[in-house]
PDB file of C-alpha atoms in Angstrom:
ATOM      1  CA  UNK X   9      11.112  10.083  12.450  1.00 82.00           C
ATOM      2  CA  UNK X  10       8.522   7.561  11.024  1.00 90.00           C
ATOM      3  CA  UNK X  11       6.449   5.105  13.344  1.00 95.00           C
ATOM      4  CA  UNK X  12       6.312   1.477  12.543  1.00 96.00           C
ATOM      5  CA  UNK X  13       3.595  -0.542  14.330  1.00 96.00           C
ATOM      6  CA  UNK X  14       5.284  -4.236  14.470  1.00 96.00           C
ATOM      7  CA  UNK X  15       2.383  -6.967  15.398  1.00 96.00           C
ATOM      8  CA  UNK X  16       3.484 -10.441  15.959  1.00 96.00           C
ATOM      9  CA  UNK X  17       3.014 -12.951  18.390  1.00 94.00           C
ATOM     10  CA  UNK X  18       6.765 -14.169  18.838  1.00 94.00           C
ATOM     11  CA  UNK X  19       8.783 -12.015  21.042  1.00 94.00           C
ATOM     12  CA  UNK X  20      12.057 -12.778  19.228  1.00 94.00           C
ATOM     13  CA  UNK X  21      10.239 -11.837  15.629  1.00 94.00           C
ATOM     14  CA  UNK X  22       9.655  -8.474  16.983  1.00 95.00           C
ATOM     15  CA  UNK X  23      13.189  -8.297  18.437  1.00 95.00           C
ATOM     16  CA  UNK X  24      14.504  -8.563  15.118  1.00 94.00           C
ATOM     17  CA  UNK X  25      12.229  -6.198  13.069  1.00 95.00           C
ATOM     18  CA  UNK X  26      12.804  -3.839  16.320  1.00 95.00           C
ATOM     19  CA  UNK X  27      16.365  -3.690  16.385  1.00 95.00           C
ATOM     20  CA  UNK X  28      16.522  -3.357  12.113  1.00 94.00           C
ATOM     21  CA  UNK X  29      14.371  -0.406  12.185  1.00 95.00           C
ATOM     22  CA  UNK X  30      15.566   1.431  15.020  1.00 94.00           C
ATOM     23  CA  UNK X  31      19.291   1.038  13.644  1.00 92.00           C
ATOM     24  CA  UNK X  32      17.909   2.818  10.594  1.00 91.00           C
ATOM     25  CA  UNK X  33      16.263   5.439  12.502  1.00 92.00           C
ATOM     26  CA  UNK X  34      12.590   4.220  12.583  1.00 95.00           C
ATOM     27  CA  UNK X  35      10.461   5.046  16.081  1.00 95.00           C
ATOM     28  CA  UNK X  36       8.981   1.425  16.980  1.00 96.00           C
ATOM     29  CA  UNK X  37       5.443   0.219  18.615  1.00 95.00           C
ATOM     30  CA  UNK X  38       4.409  -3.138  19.416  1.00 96.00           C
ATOM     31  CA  UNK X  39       1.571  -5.692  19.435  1.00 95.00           C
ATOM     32  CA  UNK X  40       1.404  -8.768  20.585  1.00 94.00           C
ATOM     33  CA  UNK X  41      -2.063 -10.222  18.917  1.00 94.00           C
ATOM     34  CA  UNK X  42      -4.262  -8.621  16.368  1.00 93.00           C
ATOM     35  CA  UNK X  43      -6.594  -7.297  18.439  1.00 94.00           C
ATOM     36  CA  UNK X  44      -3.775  -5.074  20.394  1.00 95.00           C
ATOM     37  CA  UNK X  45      -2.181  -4.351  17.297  1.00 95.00           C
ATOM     38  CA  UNK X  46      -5.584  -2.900  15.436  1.00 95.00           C
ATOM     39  CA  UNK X  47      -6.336  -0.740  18.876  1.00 95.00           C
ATOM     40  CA  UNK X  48      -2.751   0.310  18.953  1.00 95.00           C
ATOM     41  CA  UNK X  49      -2.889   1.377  15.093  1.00 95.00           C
ATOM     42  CA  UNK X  50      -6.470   3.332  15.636  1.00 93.00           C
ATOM     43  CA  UNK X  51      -4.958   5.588  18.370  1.00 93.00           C
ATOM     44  CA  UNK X  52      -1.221   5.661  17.621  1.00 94.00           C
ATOM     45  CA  UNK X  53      -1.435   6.391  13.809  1.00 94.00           C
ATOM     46  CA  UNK X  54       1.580   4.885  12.743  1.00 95.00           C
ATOM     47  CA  UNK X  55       3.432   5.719   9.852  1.00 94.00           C
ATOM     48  CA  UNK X  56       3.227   1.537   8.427  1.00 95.00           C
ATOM     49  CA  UNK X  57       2.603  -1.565  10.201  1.00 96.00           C
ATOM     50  CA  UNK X  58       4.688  -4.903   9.718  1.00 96.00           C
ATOM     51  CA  UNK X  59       1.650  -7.146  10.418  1.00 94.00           C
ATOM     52  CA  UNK X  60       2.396 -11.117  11.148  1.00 93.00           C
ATOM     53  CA  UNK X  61      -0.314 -13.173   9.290  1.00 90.00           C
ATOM     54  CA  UNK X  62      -1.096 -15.689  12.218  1.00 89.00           C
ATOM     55  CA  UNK X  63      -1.937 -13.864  15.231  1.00 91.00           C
ATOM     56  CA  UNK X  64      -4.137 -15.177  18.458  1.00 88.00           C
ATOM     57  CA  UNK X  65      -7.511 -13.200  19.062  1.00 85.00           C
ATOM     58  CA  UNK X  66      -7.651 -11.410  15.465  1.00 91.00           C
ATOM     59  CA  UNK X  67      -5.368 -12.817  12.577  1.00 90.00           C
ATOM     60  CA  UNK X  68      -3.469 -10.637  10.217  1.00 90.00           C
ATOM     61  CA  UNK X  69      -5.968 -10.420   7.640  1.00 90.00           C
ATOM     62  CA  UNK X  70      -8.829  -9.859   9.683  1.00 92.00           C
ATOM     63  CA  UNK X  71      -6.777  -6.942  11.190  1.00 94.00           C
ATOM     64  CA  UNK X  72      -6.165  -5.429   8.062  1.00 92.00           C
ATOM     65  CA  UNK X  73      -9.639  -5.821   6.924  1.00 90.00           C
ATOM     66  CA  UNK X  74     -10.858  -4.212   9.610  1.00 93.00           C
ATOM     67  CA  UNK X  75      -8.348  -1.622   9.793  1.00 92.00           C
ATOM     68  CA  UNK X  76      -8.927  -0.827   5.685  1.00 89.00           C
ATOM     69  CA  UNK X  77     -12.920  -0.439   7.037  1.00 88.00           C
ATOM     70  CA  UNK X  78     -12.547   1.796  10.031  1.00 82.00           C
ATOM     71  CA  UNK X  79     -12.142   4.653   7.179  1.00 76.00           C
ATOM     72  CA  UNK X  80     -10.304   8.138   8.526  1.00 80.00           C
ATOM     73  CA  UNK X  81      -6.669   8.461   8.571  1.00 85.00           C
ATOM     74  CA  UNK X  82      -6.081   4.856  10.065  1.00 88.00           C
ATOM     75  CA  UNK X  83      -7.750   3.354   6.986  1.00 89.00           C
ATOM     76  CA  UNK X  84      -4.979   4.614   4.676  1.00 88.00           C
ATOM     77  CA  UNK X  85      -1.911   2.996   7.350  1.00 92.00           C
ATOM     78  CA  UNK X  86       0.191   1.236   5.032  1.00 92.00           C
ATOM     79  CA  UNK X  87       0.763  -2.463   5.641  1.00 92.00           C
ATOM     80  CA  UNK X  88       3.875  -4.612   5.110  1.00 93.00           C
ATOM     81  CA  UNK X  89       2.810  -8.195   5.637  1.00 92.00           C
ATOM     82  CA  UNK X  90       5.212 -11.267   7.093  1.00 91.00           C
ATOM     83  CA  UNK X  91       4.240 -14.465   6.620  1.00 85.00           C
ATOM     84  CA  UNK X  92       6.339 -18.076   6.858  1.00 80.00           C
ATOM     85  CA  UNK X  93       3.819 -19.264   3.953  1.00 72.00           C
ATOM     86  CA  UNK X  94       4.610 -18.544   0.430  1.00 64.00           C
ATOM     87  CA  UNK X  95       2.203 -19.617  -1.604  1.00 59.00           C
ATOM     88  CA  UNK X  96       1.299 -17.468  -4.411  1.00 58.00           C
ATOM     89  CA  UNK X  97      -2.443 -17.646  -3.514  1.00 51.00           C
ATOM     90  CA  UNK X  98      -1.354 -16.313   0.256  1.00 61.00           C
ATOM     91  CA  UNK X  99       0.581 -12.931  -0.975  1.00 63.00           C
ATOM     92  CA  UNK X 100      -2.683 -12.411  -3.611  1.00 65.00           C
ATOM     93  CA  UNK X 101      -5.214 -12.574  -0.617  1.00 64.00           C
ATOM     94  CA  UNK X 102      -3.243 -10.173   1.743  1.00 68.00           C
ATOM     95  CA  UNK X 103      -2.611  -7.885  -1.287  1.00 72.00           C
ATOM     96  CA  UNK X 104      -6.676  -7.976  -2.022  1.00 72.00           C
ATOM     97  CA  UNK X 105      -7.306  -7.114   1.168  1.00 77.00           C
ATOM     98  CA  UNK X 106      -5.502  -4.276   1.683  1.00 78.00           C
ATOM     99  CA  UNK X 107      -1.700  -4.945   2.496  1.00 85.00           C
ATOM    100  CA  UNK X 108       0.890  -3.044   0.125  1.00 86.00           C
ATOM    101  CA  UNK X 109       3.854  -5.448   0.534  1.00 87.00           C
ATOM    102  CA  UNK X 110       4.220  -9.043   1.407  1.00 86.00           C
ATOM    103  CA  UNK X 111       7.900 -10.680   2.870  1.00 89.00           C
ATOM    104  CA  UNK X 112       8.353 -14.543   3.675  1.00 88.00           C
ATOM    105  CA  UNK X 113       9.723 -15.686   7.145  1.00 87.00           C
ATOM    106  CA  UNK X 114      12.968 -16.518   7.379  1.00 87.00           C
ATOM    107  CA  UNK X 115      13.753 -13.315   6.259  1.00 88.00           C
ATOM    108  CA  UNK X 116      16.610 -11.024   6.155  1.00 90.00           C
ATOM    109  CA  UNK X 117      16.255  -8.145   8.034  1.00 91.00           C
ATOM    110  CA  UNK X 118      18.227  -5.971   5.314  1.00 91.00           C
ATOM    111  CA  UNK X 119      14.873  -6.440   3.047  1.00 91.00           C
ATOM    112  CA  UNK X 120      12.928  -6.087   5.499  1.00 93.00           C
ATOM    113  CA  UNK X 121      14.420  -2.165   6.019  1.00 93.00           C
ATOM    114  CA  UNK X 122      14.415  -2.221   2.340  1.00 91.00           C
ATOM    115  CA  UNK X 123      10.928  -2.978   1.930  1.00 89.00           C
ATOM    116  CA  UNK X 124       9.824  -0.639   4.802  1.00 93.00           C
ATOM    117  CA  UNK X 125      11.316   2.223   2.792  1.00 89.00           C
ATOM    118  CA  UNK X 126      10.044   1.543  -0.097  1.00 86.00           C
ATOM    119  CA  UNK X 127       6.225   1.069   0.625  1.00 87.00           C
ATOM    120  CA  UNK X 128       6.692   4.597   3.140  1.00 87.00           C
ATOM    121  CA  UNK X 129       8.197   6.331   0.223  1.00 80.00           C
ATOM    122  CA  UNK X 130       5.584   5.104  -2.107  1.00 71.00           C
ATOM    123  CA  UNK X 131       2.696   7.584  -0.187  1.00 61.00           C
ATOM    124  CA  UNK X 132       5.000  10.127   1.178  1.00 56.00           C
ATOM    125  CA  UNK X 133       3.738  13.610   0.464  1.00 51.00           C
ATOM    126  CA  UNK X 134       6.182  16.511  -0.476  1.00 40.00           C
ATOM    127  CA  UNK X 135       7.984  17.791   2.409  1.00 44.00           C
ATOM    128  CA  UNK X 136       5.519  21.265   2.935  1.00 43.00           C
ATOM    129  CA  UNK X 137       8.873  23.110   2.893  1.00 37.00           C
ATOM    130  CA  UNK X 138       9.435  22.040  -0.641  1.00 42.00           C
ATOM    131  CA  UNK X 139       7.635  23.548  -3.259  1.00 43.00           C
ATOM    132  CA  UNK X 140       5.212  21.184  -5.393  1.00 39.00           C
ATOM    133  CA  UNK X 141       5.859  22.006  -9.108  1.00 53.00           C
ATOM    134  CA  UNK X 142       2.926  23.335 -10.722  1.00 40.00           C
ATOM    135  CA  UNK X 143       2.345  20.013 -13.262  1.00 48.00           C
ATOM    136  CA  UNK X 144       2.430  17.395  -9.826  1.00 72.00           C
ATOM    137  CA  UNK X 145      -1.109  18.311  -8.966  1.00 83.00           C
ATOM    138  CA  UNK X 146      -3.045  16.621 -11.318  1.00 92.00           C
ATOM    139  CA  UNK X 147      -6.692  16.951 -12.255  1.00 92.00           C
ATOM    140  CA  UNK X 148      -8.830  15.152 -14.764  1.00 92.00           C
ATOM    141  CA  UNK X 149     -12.989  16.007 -15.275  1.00 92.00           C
ATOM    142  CA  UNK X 150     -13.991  14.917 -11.507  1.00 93.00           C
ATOM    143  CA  UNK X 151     -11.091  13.095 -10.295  1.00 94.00           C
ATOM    144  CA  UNK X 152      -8.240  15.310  -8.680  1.00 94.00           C
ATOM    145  CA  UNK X 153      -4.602  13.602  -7.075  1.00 94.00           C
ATOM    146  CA  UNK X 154      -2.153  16.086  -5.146  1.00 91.00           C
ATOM    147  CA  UNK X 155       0.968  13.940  -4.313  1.00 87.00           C
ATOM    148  CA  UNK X 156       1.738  17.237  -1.670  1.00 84.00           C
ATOM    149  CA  UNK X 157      -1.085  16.100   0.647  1.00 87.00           C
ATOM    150  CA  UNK X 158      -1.490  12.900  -0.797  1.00 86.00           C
ATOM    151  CA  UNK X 159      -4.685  12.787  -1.269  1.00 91.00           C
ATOM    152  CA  UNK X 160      -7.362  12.350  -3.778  1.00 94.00           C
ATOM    153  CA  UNK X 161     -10.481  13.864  -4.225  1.00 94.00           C
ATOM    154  CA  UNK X 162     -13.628  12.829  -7.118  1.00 94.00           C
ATOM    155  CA  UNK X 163     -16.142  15.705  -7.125  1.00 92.00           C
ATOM    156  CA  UNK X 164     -14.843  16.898  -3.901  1.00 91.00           C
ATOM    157  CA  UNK X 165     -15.261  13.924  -2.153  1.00 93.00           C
ATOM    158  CA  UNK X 166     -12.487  12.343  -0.863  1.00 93.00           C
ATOM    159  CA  UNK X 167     -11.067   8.901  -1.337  1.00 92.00           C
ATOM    160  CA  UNK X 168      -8.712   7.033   0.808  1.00 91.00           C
ATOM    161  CA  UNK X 169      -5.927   4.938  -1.008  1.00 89.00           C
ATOM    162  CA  UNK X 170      -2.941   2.832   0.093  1.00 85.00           C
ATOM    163  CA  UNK X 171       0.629   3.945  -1.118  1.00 82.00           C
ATOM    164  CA  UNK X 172       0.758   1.802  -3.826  1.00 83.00           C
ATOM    165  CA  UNK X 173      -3.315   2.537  -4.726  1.00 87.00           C
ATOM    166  CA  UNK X 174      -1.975   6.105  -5.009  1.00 89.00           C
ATOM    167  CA  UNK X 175       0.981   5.556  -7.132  1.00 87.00           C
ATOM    168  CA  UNK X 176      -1.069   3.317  -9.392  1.00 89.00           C
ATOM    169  CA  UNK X 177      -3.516   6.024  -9.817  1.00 92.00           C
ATOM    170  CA  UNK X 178      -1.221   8.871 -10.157  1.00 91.00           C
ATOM    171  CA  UNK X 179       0.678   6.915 -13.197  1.00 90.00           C
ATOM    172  CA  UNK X 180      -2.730   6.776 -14.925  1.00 92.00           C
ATOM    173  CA  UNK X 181      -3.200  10.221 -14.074  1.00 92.00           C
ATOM    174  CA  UNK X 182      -0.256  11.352 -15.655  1.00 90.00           C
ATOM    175  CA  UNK X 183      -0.897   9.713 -19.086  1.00 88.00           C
ATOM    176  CA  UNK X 184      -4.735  10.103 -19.452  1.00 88.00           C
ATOM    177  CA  UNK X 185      -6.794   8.012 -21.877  1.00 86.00           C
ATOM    178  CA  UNK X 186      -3.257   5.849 -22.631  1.00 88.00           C
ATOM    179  CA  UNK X 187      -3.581   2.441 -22.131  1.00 86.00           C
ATOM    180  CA  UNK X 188      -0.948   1.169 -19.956  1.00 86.00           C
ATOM    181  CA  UNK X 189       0.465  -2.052 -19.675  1.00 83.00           C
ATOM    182  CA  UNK X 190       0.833  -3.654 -15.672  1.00 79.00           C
ATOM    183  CA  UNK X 191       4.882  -3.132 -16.688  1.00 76.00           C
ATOM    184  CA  UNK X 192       4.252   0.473 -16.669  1.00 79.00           C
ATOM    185  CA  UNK X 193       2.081   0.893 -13.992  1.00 80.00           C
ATOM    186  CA  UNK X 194       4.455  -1.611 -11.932  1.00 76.00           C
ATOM    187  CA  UNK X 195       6.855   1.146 -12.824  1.00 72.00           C
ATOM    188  CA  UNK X 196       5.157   3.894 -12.403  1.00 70.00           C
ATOM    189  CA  UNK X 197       4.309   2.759  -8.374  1.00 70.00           C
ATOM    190  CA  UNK X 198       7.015   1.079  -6.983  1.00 61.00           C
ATOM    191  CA  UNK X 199      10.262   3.491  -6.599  1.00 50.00           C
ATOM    192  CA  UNK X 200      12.724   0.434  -6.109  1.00 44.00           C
ATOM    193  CA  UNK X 201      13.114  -1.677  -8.772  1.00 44.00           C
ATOM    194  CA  UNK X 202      11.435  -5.105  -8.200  1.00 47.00           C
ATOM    195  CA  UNK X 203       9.090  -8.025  -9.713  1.00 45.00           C
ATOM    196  CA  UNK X 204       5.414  -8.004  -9.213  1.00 51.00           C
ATOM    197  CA  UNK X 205       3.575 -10.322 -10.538  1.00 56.00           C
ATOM    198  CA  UNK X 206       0.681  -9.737 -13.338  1.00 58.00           C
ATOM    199  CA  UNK X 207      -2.227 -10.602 -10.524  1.00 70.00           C
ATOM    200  CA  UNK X 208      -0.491  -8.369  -7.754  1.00 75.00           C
ATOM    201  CA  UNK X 209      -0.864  -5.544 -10.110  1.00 79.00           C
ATOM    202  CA  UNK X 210      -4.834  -6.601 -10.861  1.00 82.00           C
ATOM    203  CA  UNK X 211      -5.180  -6.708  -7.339  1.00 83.00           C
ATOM    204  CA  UNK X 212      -4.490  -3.679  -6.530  1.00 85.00           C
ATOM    205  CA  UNK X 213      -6.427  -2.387  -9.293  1.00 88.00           C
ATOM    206  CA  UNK X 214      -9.349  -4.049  -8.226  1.00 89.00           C
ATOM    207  CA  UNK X 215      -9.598  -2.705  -4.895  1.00 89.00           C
ATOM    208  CA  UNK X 216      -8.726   1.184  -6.327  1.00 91.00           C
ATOM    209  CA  UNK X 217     -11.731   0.487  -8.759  1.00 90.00           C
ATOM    210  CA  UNK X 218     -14.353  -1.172  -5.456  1.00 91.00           C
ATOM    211  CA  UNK X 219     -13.066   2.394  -3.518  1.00 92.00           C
ATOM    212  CA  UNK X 220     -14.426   4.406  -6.439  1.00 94.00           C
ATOM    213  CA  UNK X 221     -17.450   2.889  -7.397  1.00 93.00           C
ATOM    214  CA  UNK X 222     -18.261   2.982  -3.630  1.00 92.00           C
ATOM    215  CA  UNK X 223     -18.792   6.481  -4.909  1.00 92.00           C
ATOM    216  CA  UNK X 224     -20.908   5.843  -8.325  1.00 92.00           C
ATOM    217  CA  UNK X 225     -17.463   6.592  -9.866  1.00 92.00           C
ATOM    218  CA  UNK X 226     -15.642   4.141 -12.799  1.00 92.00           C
ATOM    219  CA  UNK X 227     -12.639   6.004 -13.444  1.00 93.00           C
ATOM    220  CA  UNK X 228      -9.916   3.279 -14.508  1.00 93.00           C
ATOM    221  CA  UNK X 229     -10.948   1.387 -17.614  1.00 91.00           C
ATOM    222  CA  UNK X 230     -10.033  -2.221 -18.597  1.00 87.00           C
ATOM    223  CA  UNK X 231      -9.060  -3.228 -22.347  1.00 84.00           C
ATOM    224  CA  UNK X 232      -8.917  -7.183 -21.822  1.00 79.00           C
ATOM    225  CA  UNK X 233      -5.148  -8.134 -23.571  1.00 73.00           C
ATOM    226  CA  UNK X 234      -4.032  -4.670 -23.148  1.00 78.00           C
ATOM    227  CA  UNK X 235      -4.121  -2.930 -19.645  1.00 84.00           C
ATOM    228  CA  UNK X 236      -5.604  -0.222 -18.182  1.00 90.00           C
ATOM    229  CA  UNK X 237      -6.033   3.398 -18.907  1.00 91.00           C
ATOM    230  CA  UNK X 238      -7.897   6.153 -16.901  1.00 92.00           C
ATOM    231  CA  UNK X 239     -11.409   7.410 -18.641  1.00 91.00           C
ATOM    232  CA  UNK X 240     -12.907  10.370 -19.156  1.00 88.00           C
ATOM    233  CA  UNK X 241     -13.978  11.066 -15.692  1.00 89.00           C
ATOM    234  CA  UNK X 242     -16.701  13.644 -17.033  1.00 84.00           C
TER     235      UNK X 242
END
């Protein structure tokens, strides 16, 4: 049964997300401020966290930065973002920052389950009782992706990614040295059928390409007008 962390400062917000998830099967946590939520994320683990923008003590953003820079297993928490703004330039920051989804207030709590399921089946791993066909763990010079563990290795050394940082990368890794357009990596890393915009998908390519040059490493190459592609990786 997954685990979703819901942080928000209104009682009757949480109500809501609570009683949408749990009719769908989802195991629940709460968090009243940021600074609960990020404690109860660091021991609990969850499985995502809906995270409310404006929060007292820590805001949303601040708890997702500092989640994203705690590193370990809680680094790689997916985050579903709720917000009553909707400016573009709002849903660009909380993507940059680490969030994998962003939903404006009022919203309808149908979505909200939709959206849920869609970011957690973004970074599921194979079940370990299914088999992983032989061509799903992917390798390229340095860089290595199993979608069974989900995880991702370059010259042994791990690297933690978001859902959508890992289906990004794995649709690069399945087509390497193509250039792809942000269509086709949109398509490639969301599994529901949905418009992104252009600088959502940049986004998240930025902070996949700050994770590996943390490391030395440039993997995924820009061709201005065109896309991306993944390099050699020698």
């Amino acid at each position: 049964m997954p685990r979703v962390l819901i942080v928000d400062d209104d009682p009757a917000i949480r109500d809501v997300v609570r009683f949408a998830l749990s009719r769908e099967g989802y195991a629940t946590l709460e968090a009243g401020d940021g600074a609960a939520g990020l404690a109860a994320a660091r021991e609990a683990l969850p499985d995502l966290i809906v995270l409310d923008v404006m929060l007292p003590e820590m805001d949303g953003t601040e708890m997702c930065r500092a989640l994203r820079a705690s590193g370990g297993a809680a680094a790689a928490i997916p985050v579903l973002f709720l917000s009553s703004r909707d400016d573009e330039v709002d849903r660009v920051v909380g993507l940059e920052i680490g969030g994998d989804d962003y939903l404006t207030k009022p919203f309808s709590p149908r979505e909200l389950v939709a959206r849920v399921r869609a970011v957690l089946r973004r970074g599921a791993p194979v079940p370990p009782a299914a088999p992983v066909p032989a061509d799903e763990a992917l390798r390229h010079g340095r860089l290595a992706l199993d979608p069974g563990t989900a995880r991702v290795t370059w010259d042994g050394r791990e690297v933690v990614l978001t859902a959508t940082e890992f289906g990004l990368l794995r649709t690069l890794m399945r087509r390497p040295g193509r250039v792809l357009n942000r269509d086709a990596l949109m398509d490639g890393a969301y599994t529901v059928e949905r418009v992104v915009s252009d600088r959502t998908i940049d986004s998240h390519v930025r902070r996949l390409r700050a994770k590996f040059a943390a490391l030395g490493a440039a993997p995924v190459e820009t061709l201005p007008g065109f896309g991306y592609r993944l390099g050699p990786c020698d």
